PDB file of C-alpha atoms in Angstrom:
ATOM      1  CA  UNK A 841      99.470  98.062  92.433  1.00 91.00           C
ATOM      2  CA  UNK A 842      96.598 100.129  91.286  1.00 91.00           C
ATOM      3  CA  UNK A 843      95.859 101.090  87.697  1.00 92.00           C
ATOM      4  CA  UNK A 844      93.821 104.265  86.823  1.00 92.00           C
ATOM      5  CA  UNK A 845      91.143 103.535  84.165  1.00 86.00           C
ATOM      6  CA  UNK A 846      89.903 106.182  81.751  1.00 81.00           C
ATOM      7  CA  UNK A 847      86.977 106.936  84.045  1.00 79.00           C
ATOM      8  CA  UNK A 848      89.226 107.672  86.834  1.00 84.00           C
ATOM      9  CA  UNK A 849      88.439 104.557  88.809  1.00 88.00           C
ATOM     10  CA  UNK A 850      91.352 102.682  90.280  1.00 90.00           C
ATOM     11  CA  UNK A 851      91.495  98.899  90.014  1.00 92.00           C
ATOM     12  CA  UNK A 852      94.205  96.243  90.731  1.00 93.00           C
ATOM     13  CA  UNK A 853      96.654  95.802  87.942  1.00 91.00           C
ATOM     14  CA  UNK A 854      96.049  92.382  86.225  1.00 92.00           C
ATOM     15  CA  UNK A 855      99.042  91.020  84.652  1.00 92.00           C
ATOM     16  CA  UNK A 856      97.105  88.125  83.193  1.00 93.00           C
ATOM     17  CA  UNK A 857      94.780  90.448  81.355  1.00 92.00           C
ATOM     18  CA  UNK A 858      97.769  92.362  79.791  1.00 94.00           C
ATOM     19  CA  UNK A 859      99.310  89.014  78.721  1.00 95.00           C
ATOM     20  CA  UNK A 860      96.120  87.829  77.186  1.00 93.00           C
ATOM     21  CA  UNK A 861      95.642  91.150  75.203  1.00 93.00           C
ATOM     22  CA  UNK A 862      99.166  90.935  73.869  1.00 94.00           C
ATOM     23  CA  UNK A 863      98.414  87.262  72.874  1.00 93.00           C
ATOM     24  CA  UNK A 864      95.322  88.229  71.110  1.00 91.00           C
ATOM     25  CA  UNK A 865      97.335  90.488  68.958  1.00 93.00           C
ATOM     26  CA  UNK A 866      99.040  87.433  67.533  1.00 92.00           C
ATOM     27  CA  UNK A 867     102.280  87.768  69.411  1.00 93.00           C
ATOM     28  CA  UNK A 868     103.937  84.491  70.360  1.00 93.00           C
ATOM     29  CA  UNK A 869     104.892  83.693  73.841  1.00 94.00           C
ATOM     30  CA  UNK A 870     108.525  84.793  73.457  1.00 94.00           C
ATOM     31  CA  UNK A 871     107.293  88.203  72.271  1.00 94.00           C
ATOM     32  CA  UNK A 872     104.848  88.611  75.076  1.00 95.00           C
ATOM     33  CA  UNK A 873     107.431  87.722  77.683  1.00 95.00           C
ATOM     34  CA  UNK A 874     109.946  90.284  76.146  1.00 95.00           C
ATOM     35  CA  UNK A 875     107.417  93.060  76.000  1.00 96.00           C
ATOM     36  CA  UNK A 876     106.146  92.546  79.484  1.00 94.00           C
ATOM     37  CA  UNK A 877     109.851  92.623  80.751  1.00 95.00           C
ATOM     38  CA  UNK A 878     110.036  95.939  79.033  1.00 95.00           C
ATOM     39  CA  UNK A 879     106.828  97.179  80.413  1.00 95.00           C
ATOM     40  CA  UNK A 880     107.099  95.999  84.100  1.00 94.00           C
ATOM     41  CA  UNK A 881     109.920  98.393  85.202  1.00 94.00           C
ATOM     42  CA  UNK A 882     107.869 101.323  84.001  1.00 95.00           C
ATOM     43  CA  UNK A 883     104.811 100.412  85.949  1.00 93.00           C
ATOM     44  CA  UNK A 884     103.913 102.434  89.246  1.00 92.00           C
ATOM     45  CA  UNK A 885     100.911 102.718  91.516  1.00 93.00           C
ATOM     46  CA  UNK A 886      98.146 104.626  89.968  1.00 93.00           C
ATOM     47  CA  UNK A 887      99.616 104.364  86.455  1.00 93.00           C
ATOM     48  CA  UNK A 888      96.875 105.220  83.830  1.00 92.00           C
ATOM     49  CA  UNK A 889      95.701 102.209  81.911  1.00 92.00           C
ATOM     50  CA  UNK A 890      96.066 104.342  78.679  1.00 91.00           C
ATOM     51  CA  UNK A 891      99.800 104.599  79.482  1.00 94.00           C
ATOM     52  CA  UNK A 892     100.108 100.802  79.840  1.00 94.00           C
ATOM     53  CA  UNK A 893      98.247 100.388  76.553  1.00 93.00           C
ATOM     54  CA  UNK A 894     100.607 102.987  74.732  1.00 94.00           C
ATOM     55  CA  UNK A 895     103.686 101.056  76.072  1.00 94.00           C
ATOM     56  CA  UNK A 896     102.362  97.809  74.830  1.00 95.00           C
ATOM     57  CA  UNK A 897     101.350  99.234  71.476  1.00 94.00           C
ATOM     58  CA  UNK A 898     104.671 100.692  70.816  1.00 94.00           C
ATOM     59  CA  UNK A 899     106.705  97.600  71.729  1.00 94.00           C
ATOM     60  CA  UNK A 900     104.402  95.423  69.584  1.00 95.00           C
ATOM     61  CA  UNK A 901     104.887  97.903  66.806  1.00 93.00           C
ATOM     62  CA  UNK A 902     108.614  97.308  67.052  1.00 92.00           C
ATOM     63  CA  UNK A 903     108.051  93.604  66.395  1.00 91.00           C
ATOM     64  CA  UNK A 904     105.168  93.866  63.699  1.00 92.00           C
ATOM     65  CA  UNK A 905     102.789  96.504  62.560  1.00 93.00           C
ATOM     66  CA  UNK A 906     100.224  93.788  62.036  1.00 93.00           C
ATOM     67  CA  UNK A 907     100.421  92.754  65.659  1.00 94.00           C
ATOM     68  CA  UNK A 908     100.086  96.322  66.843  1.00 95.00           C
ATOM     69  CA  UNK A 909      97.136  96.922  64.515  1.00 95.00           C
ATOM     70  CA  UNK A 910      95.328  93.958  66.147  1.00 95.00           C
ATOM     71  CA  UNK A 911      96.189  95.182  69.684  1.00 94.00           C
ATOM     72  CA  UNK A 912      94.891  98.434  68.472  1.00 92.00           C
ATOM     73  CA  UNK A 913      91.363  97.062  67.367  1.00 95.00           C
ATOM     74  CA  UNK A 914      89.224  98.484  70.009  1.00 93.00           C
ATOM     75  CA  UNK A 915      90.462 101.971  69.683  1.00 92.00           C
ATOM     76  CA  UNK A 916      90.460 101.569  65.870  1.00 95.00           C
ATOM     77  CA  UNK A 917      86.766 100.760  65.939  1.00 95.00           C
ATOM     78  CA  UNK A 918      86.163 103.801  68.102  1.00 92.00           C
ATOM     79  CA  UNK A 919      87.942 106.015  65.402  1.00 93.00           C
ATOM     80  CA  UNK A 920      85.139 104.967  62.933  1.00 93.00           C
ATOM     81  CA  UNK A 921      83.025 107.838  64.627  1.00 79.00           C
ATOM     82  CA  UNK A 922      82.321 110.270  65.762  1.00 74.00           C
ATOM     83  CA  UNK A 923      78.792 109.858  64.509  1.00 69.00           C
ATOM     84  CA  UNK A 924      79.084 106.201  63.979  1.00 66.00           C
ATOM     85  CA  UNK A 925      78.125 106.101  60.271  1.00 90.00           C
ATOM     86  CA  UNK A 926      81.238 104.255  59.342  1.00 95.00           C
ATOM     87  CA  UNK A 927      80.727 101.847  62.138  1.00 96.00           C
ATOM     88  CA  UNK A 928      77.408 100.927  60.624  1.00 96.00           C
ATOM     89  CA  UNK A 929      79.111 100.320  57.371  1.00 96.00           C
ATOM     90  CA  UNK A 930      81.630  98.194  59.092  1.00 97.00           C
ATOM     91  CA  UNK A 931      78.913  96.100  60.765  1.00 98.00           C
ATOM     92  CA  UNK A 932      77.376  95.675  57.440  1.00 98.00           C
ATOM     93  CA  UNK A 933      80.582  94.468  55.923  1.00 97.00           C
ATOM     94  CA  UNK A 934      81.006  91.809  58.587  1.00 97.00           C
ATOM     95  CA  UNK A 935      77.683  90.399  57.901  1.00 98.00           C
ATOM     96  CA  UNK A 936      78.259  90.349  54.267  1.00 97.00           C
ATOM     97  CA  UNK A 937      81.420  88.005  55.048  1.00 96.00           C
ATOM     98  CA  UNK A 938      78.966  86.104  57.184  1.00 97.00           C
ATOM     99  CA  UNK A 939      76.846  85.315  54.155  1.00 97.00           C
ATOM    100  CA  UNK A 940      74.016  87.954  54.658  1.00 98.00           C
ATOM    101  CA  UNK A 941      72.741  90.411  52.077  1.00 98.00           C
ATOM    102  CA  UNK A 942      72.579  93.761  53.610  1.00 98.00           C
ATOM    103  CA  UNK A 943      71.076  97.211  53.174  1.00 98.00           C
ATOM    104  CA  UNK A 944      71.956 100.371  55.066  1.00 96.00           C
ATOM    105  CA  UNK A 945      70.343 103.609  56.264  1.00 95.00           C
ATOM    106  CA  UNK A 946      66.635 102.969  55.525  1.00 96.00           C
ATOM    107  CA  UNK A 947      63.561 104.660  56.596  1.00 97.00           C
ATOM    108  CA  UNK A 948      60.278 102.754  57.325  1.00 97.00           C
ATOM    109  CA  UNK A 949      57.007 103.950  58.295  1.00 97.00           C
ATOM    110  CA  UNK A 950      55.775 102.010  61.316  1.00 97.00           C
ATOM    111  CA  UNK A 951      52.429 101.669  62.660  1.00 96.00           C
ATOM    112  CA  UNK A 952      52.703 104.890  64.709  1.00 97.00           C
ATOM    113  CA  UNK A 953      55.758 106.717  63.599  1.00 97.00           C
ATOM    114  CA  UNK A 954      58.618 106.648  60.950  1.00 97.00           C
ATOM    115  CA  UNK A 955      61.867 104.988  61.873  1.00 97.00           C
ATOM    116  CA  UNK A 956      65.282 105.119  60.542  1.00 97.00           C
ATOM    117  CA  UNK A 957      66.885 101.755  60.519  1.00 97.00           C
ATOM    118  CA  UNK A 958      70.802 101.382  60.437  1.00 97.00           C
ATOM    119  CA  UNK A 959      71.052  98.159  58.715  1.00 98.00           C
ATOM    120  CA  UNK A 960      68.735  95.167  57.444  1.00 98.00           C
ATOM    121  CA  UNK A 961      70.147  91.657  56.735  1.00 98.00           C
ATOM    122  CA  UNK A 962      68.721  88.964  54.771  1.00 98.00           C
ATOM    123  CA  UNK A 963      69.606  85.329  54.938  1.00 98.00           C
ATOM    124  CA  UNK A 964      67.478  82.287  54.374  1.00 97.00           C
ATOM    125  CA  UNK A 965      64.512  84.426  53.737  1.00 96.00           C
ATOM    126  CA  UNK A 966      64.774  85.862  57.375  1.00 98.00           C
ATOM    127  CA  UNK A 967      65.064  89.718  57.608  1.00 98.00           C
ATOM    128  CA  UNK A 968      66.784  91.078  60.692  1.00 98.00           C
ATOM    129  CA  UNK A 969      67.171  94.817  61.627  1.00 98.00           C
ATOM    130  CA  UNK A 970      70.311  96.057  63.187  1.00 98.00           C
ATOM    131  CA  UNK A 971      70.565  98.977  65.348  1.00 97.00           C
ATOM    132  CA  UNK A 972      74.009 100.064  66.109  1.00 96.00           C
ATOM    133  CA  UNK A 973      75.011 101.791  69.406  1.00 95.00           C
ATOM    134  CA  UNK A 974      78.325 103.380  68.850  1.00 94.00           C
ATOM    135  CA  UNK A 975      80.597 104.804  71.534  1.00 90.00           C
ATOM    136  CA  UNK A 976      83.683 106.893  70.846  1.00 85.00           C
ATOM    137  CA  UNK A 977      84.809 106.276  74.449  1.00 79.00           C
ATOM    138  CA  UNK A 978      86.372 102.880  74.939  1.00 74.00           C
ATOM    139  CA  UNK A 979      84.766 102.277  78.519  1.00 78.00           C
ATOM    140  CA  UNK A 980      81.298 103.502  77.827  1.00 85.00           C
ATOM    141  CA  UNK A 981      78.598 100.811  78.285  1.00 92.00           C
ATOM    142  CA  UNK A 982      75.046 100.699  76.749  1.00 95.00           C
ATOM    143  CA  UNK A 983      72.601 100.382  79.473  1.00 96.00           C
ATOM    144  CA  UNK A 984      69.019  98.976  79.805  1.00 97.00           C
ATOM    145  CA  UNK A 985      67.464 101.962  78.155  1.00 97.00           C
ATOM    146  CA  UNK A 986      69.072 101.014  74.798  1.00 97.00           C
ATOM    147  CA  UNK A 987      67.304  97.630  74.389  1.00 98.00           C
ATOM    148  CA  UNK A 988      64.111  99.112  75.916  1.00 98.00           C
ATOM    149  CA  UNK A 989      64.028 101.965  73.353  1.00 97.00           C
ATOM    150  CA  UNK A 990      64.963  99.681  70.424  1.00 98.00           C
ATOM    151  CA  UNK A 991      62.201  97.057  71.354  1.00 98.00           C
ATOM    152  CA  UNK A 992      59.734  99.806  71.109  1.00 98.00           C
ATOM    153  CA  UNK A 993      60.877 100.684  67.717  1.00 97.00           C
ATOM    154  CA  UNK A 994      60.878  97.009  66.584  1.00 98.00           C
ATOM    155  CA  UNK A 995      57.509  96.438  67.804  1.00 98.00           C
ATOM    156  CA  UNK A 996      56.232  99.467  65.813  1.00 98.00           C
ATOM    157  CA  UNK A 997      57.832  98.086  62.716  1.00 98.00           C
ATOM    158  CA  UNK A 998      57.447  94.356  62.884  1.00 96.00           C
ATOM    159  CA  UNK A 999      53.766  93.897  61.725  1.00 96.00           C
ATOM    160  CA  UNK A1000      54.174  95.684  58.467  1.00 97.00           C
ATOM    161  CA  UNK A1001      55.810  94.785  55.201  1.00 97.00           C
ATOM    162  CA  UNK A1002      58.491  96.975  53.508  1.00 98.00           C
ATOM    163  CA  UNK A1003      60.353  97.172  50.401  1.00 97.00           C
ATOM    164  CA  UNK A1004      63.703  95.289  50.875  1.00 97.00           C
ATOM    165  CA  UNK A1005      65.957  93.172  48.792  1.00 97.00           C
ATOM    166  CA  UNK A1006      63.634  93.527  45.806  1.00 96.00           C
ATOM    167  CA  UNK A1007      60.620  92.364  47.524  1.00 97.00           C
ATOM    168  CA  UNK A1008      57.975  93.322  50.226  1.00 97.00           C
ATOM    169  CA  UNK A1009      59.145  91.740  53.407  1.00 98.00           C
ATOM    170  CA  UNK A1010      58.477  91.639  57.158  1.00 98.00           C
ATOM    171  CA  UNK A1011      61.184  92.441  59.654  1.00 98.00           C
ATOM    172  CA  UNK A1012      61.452  89.095  61.597  1.00 98.00           C
ATOM    173  CA  UNK A1013      64.137  89.931  64.448  1.00 98.00           C
ATOM    174  CA  UNK A1014      66.121  92.604  65.740  1.00 98.00           C
ATOM    175  CA  UNK A1015      69.878  92.759  66.648  1.00 98.00           C
ATOM    176  CA  UNK A1016      71.398  95.405  68.724  1.00 98.00           C
ATOM    177  CA  UNK A1017      75.316  95.898  68.182  1.00 98.00           C
ATOM    178  CA  UNK A1018      77.625  98.043  70.214  1.00 97.00           C
ATOM    179  CA  UNK A1019      81.463  98.445  69.810  1.00 95.00           C
ATOM    180  CA  UNK A1020      81.860  98.419  73.638  1.00 94.00           C
ATOM    181  CA  UNK A1021      79.783  96.439  76.226  1.00 95.00           C
ATOM    182  CA  UNK A1022      76.414  96.209  77.401  1.00 97.00           C
ATOM    183  CA  UNK A1023      75.440  96.370  81.187  1.00 96.00           C
ATOM    184  CA  UNK A1024      74.040  93.187  82.897  1.00 97.00           C
ATOM    185  CA  UNK A1025      70.509  94.830  83.099  1.00 98.00           C
ATOM    186  CA  UNK A1026      70.613  95.496  79.352  1.00 98.00           C
ATOM    187  CA  UNK A1027      71.651  91.859  78.522  1.00 98.00           C
ATOM    188  CA  UNK A1028      68.869  90.570  80.860  1.00 98.00           C
ATOM    189  CA  UNK A1029      66.177  92.761  79.302  1.00 98.00           C
ATOM    190  CA  UNK A1030      67.198  91.685  75.881  1.00 97.00           C
ATOM    191  CA  UNK A1031      67.133  87.955  76.736  1.00 97.00           C
ATOM    192  CA  UNK A1032      63.703  88.341  78.251  1.00 97.00           C
ATOM    193  CA  UNK A1033      62.448  90.491  75.251  1.00 97.00           C
ATOM    194  CA  UNK A1034      63.933  88.048  72.613  1.00 97.00           C
ATOM    195  CA  UNK A1035      66.348  90.752  71.202  1.00 98.00           C
ATOM    196  CA  UNK A1036      69.736  89.605  69.912  1.00 98.00           C
ATOM    197  CA  UNK A1037      72.712  91.399  71.225  1.00 98.00           C
ATOM    198  CA  UNK A1038      76.146  91.730  69.903  1.00 98.00           C
ATOM    199  CA  UNK A1039      79.093  93.596  71.924  1.00 97.00           C
ATOM    200  CA  UNK A1040      82.751  93.611  72.199  1.00 95.00           C
ATOM    201  CA  UNK A1041      82.594  90.549  74.365  1.00 93.00           C
ATOM    202  CA  UNK A1042      79.160  89.189  73.914  1.00 97.00           C
ATOM    203  CA  UNK A1043      78.085  86.374  73.245  1.00 97.00           C
ATOM    204  CA  UNK A1044      80.811  84.786  75.107  1.00 94.00           C
ATOM    205  CA  UNK A1045      83.540  83.671  72.683  1.00 91.00           C
ATOM    206  CA  UNK A1046      81.358  84.979  69.806  1.00 95.00           C
ATOM    207  CA  UNK A1047      81.512  88.708  70.488  1.00 97.00           C
ATOM    208  CA  UNK A1048      82.470  91.376  67.915  1.00 97.00           C
ATOM    209  CA  UNK A1049      86.310  90.935  68.716  1.00 95.00           C
ATOM    210  CA  UNK A1050      86.061  87.145  68.207  1.00 95.00           C
ATOM    211  CA  UNK A1051      84.135  87.515  64.864  1.00 97.00           C
ATOM    212  CA  UNK A1052      86.499  90.093  63.555  1.00 96.00           C
ATOM    213  CA  UNK A1053      89.484  87.963  64.360  1.00 94.00           C
ATOM    214  CA  UNK A1054      87.830  84.747  62.899  1.00 94.00           C
ATOM    215  CA  UNK A1055      86.975  86.604  59.698  1.00 96.00           C
ATOM    216  CA  UNK A1056      90.053  88.646  59.684  1.00 94.00           C
ATOM    217  CA  UNK A1057      87.887  91.578  58.706  1.00 96.00           C
ATOM    218  CA  UNK A1058      89.791  94.579  60.233  1.00 97.00           C
ATOM    219  CA  UNK A1059      88.716  98.283  59.983  1.00 97.00           C
ATOM    220  CA  UNK A1060      90.976 100.612  57.871  1.00 96.00           C
ATOM    221  CA  UNK A1061      91.622 102.681  60.973  1.00 96.00           C
ATOM    222  CA  UNK A1062      93.575  99.888  62.607  1.00 96.00           C
ATOM    223  CA  UNK A1063      96.401 100.376  60.237  1.00 96.00           C
ATOM    224  CA  UNK A1064      99.645 101.720  61.715  1.00 95.00           C
ATOM    225  CA  UNK A1065     101.343 102.466  58.464  1.00 95.00           C
ATOM    226  CA  UNK A1066      98.746 105.329  57.436  1.00 96.00           C
ATOM    227  CA  UNK A1067      98.208 108.647  59.084  1.00 96.00           C
ATOM    228  CA  UNK A1068      94.775 109.667  60.440  1.00 94.00           C
ATOM    229  CA  UNK A1069      94.175 111.988  57.577  1.00 95.00           C
ATOM    230  CA  UNK A1070      95.059 109.201  55.202  1.00 95.00           C
ATOM    231  CA  UNK A1071      92.765 106.877  56.901  1.00 95.00           C
ATOM    232  CA  UNK A1072      89.881 109.503  56.773  1.00 94.00           C
ATOM    233  CA  UNK A1073      90.422 110.014  53.031  1.00 94.00           C
ATOM    234  CA  UNK A1074      90.065 106.193  52.462  1.00 94.00           C
ATOM    235  CA  UNK A1075      86.853 105.973  54.644  1.00 94.00           C
ATOM    236  CA  UNK A1076      85.483 108.891  52.438  1.00 92.00           C
ATOM    237  CA  UNK A1077      86.181 106.790  49.501  1.00 91.00           C
ATOM    238  CA  UNK A1078      84.082 104.001  51.081  1.00 92.00           C
ATOM    239  CA  UNK A1079      87.217 101.859  51.978  1.00 94.00           C
ATOM    240  CA  UNK A1080      86.006 100.561  55.222  1.00 95.00           C
ATOM    241  CA  UNK A1081      88.037  97.372  55.854  1.00 96.00           C
ATOM    242  CA  UNK A1082      91.729  96.572  55.171  1.00 96.00           C
ATOM    243  CA  UNK A1083      90.767  93.873  52.664  1.00 94.00           C
ATOM    244  CA  UNK A1084      89.134  96.618  50.512  1.00 93.00           C
ATOM    245  CA  UNK A1085      92.751  97.877  49.670  1.00 92.00           C
ATOM    246  CA  UNK A1086      93.673  94.520  48.222  1.00 90.00           C
ATOM    247  CA  UNK A1087      90.605  94.431  45.906  1.00 86.00           C
ATOM    248  CA  UNK A1088      90.820  98.077  44.914  1.00 84.00           C
ATOM    249  CA  UNK A1089      94.426  99.374  45.177  1.00 84.00           C
ATOM    250  CA  UNK A1090      93.641 102.463  43.099  1.00 88.00           C
ATOM    251  CA  UNK A1091      92.166 104.087  46.178  1.00 87.00           C
ATOM    252  CA  UNK A1092      95.444 103.585  47.909  1.00 88.00           C
ATOM    253  CA  UNK A1093      97.327 105.128  44.974  1.00 88.00           C
ATOM    254  CA  UNK A1094      95.207 108.213  45.284  1.00 89.00           C
ATOM    255  CA  UNK A1095      96.950 108.896  48.545  1.00 92.00           C
ATOM    256  CA  UNK A1096     100.150 109.408  46.522  1.00 90.00           C
ATOM    257  CA  UNK A1097     102.306 107.483  48.868  1.00 91.00           C
ATOM    258  CA  UNK A1098     105.959 106.622  48.023  1.00 92.00           C
ATOM    259  CA  UNK A1099     106.571 103.100  46.767  1.00 91.00           C
ATOM    260  CA  UNK A1100     108.235 102.211  50.040  1.00 93.00           C
ATOM    261  CA  UNK A1101     105.211 103.296  52.063  1.00 93.00           C
ATOM    262  CA  UNK A1102     102.861 101.677  49.698  1.00 92.00           C
ATOM    263  CA  UNK A1103     104.738  98.518  50.219  1.00 93.00           C
ATOM    264  CA  UNK A1104     104.659  98.912  53.985  1.00 94.00           C
ATOM    265  CA  UNK A1105     100.928  99.465  53.967  1.00 95.00           C
ATOM    266  CA  UNK A1106     100.235  96.493  51.869  1.00 94.00           C
ATOM    267  CA  UNK A1107     102.632  94.216  53.913  1.00 94.00           C
ATOM    268  CA  UNK A1108     100.707  95.353  56.942  1.00 95.00           C
ATOM    269  CA  UNK A1109      97.209  94.460  55.220  1.00 95.00           C
ATOM    270  CA  UNK A1110      98.554  91.063  54.039  1.00 94.00           C
ATOM    271  CA  UNK A1111      99.718  90.164  57.541  1.00 93.00           C
ATOM    272  CA  UNK A1112      96.428  90.954  59.265  1.00 92.00           C
TER     273      UNK A1112
END
């Protein structure tokens, strides 16, 4: 049986892939088995992958909002767009939880031209610049032109000092982050050029998805108990991750939710 991807390309349906994605949501074997039994009769040749995703999401939500939220993670990160500014803040938040100091949206004068830098990190006296490549489409990939371009920027910046973290410092290394995937050529070029790369599934077992699940740092956009408009209001209030709601419930109160809805939202947050 064929499945039609977002791009229109048709591939063989992979039951194991669906099972793995359901398990990554935190669903146990019994739940996964039941959900697959509900989905299987609705499959047909050429079914859009988006439809399978929606079915799985809805059935997971019937069990647990938190499971559905984790299953929805990739789309939730894509919802941090369209420009990607909130994605940059999300990546900075992740690195703060990893023990880095962060500064975002900086402008530095390189040897040749001026550059905007998305994020700089400081840990153990090492400064790393992060360039974020955000894609609103869930299947878009960053090709080799991305690391080639960013390498040229890094080379223009690395031999000068800049005021960061209360001192004059060099930029020691460069990390490129995308919410989707890199092409094989992009990864090969980055390895050859000593650029660090972080994508949805790279490095293996330590990609963006793995780090998010390990740290339990989920974007506010993954919550199933809030509307899109409510999530946008929270983002505008600089509430980027779900944990922010636990440390500052006043922002949630500004949404003027009923007590019952407030309880459902906080329950989902606590279960993530």
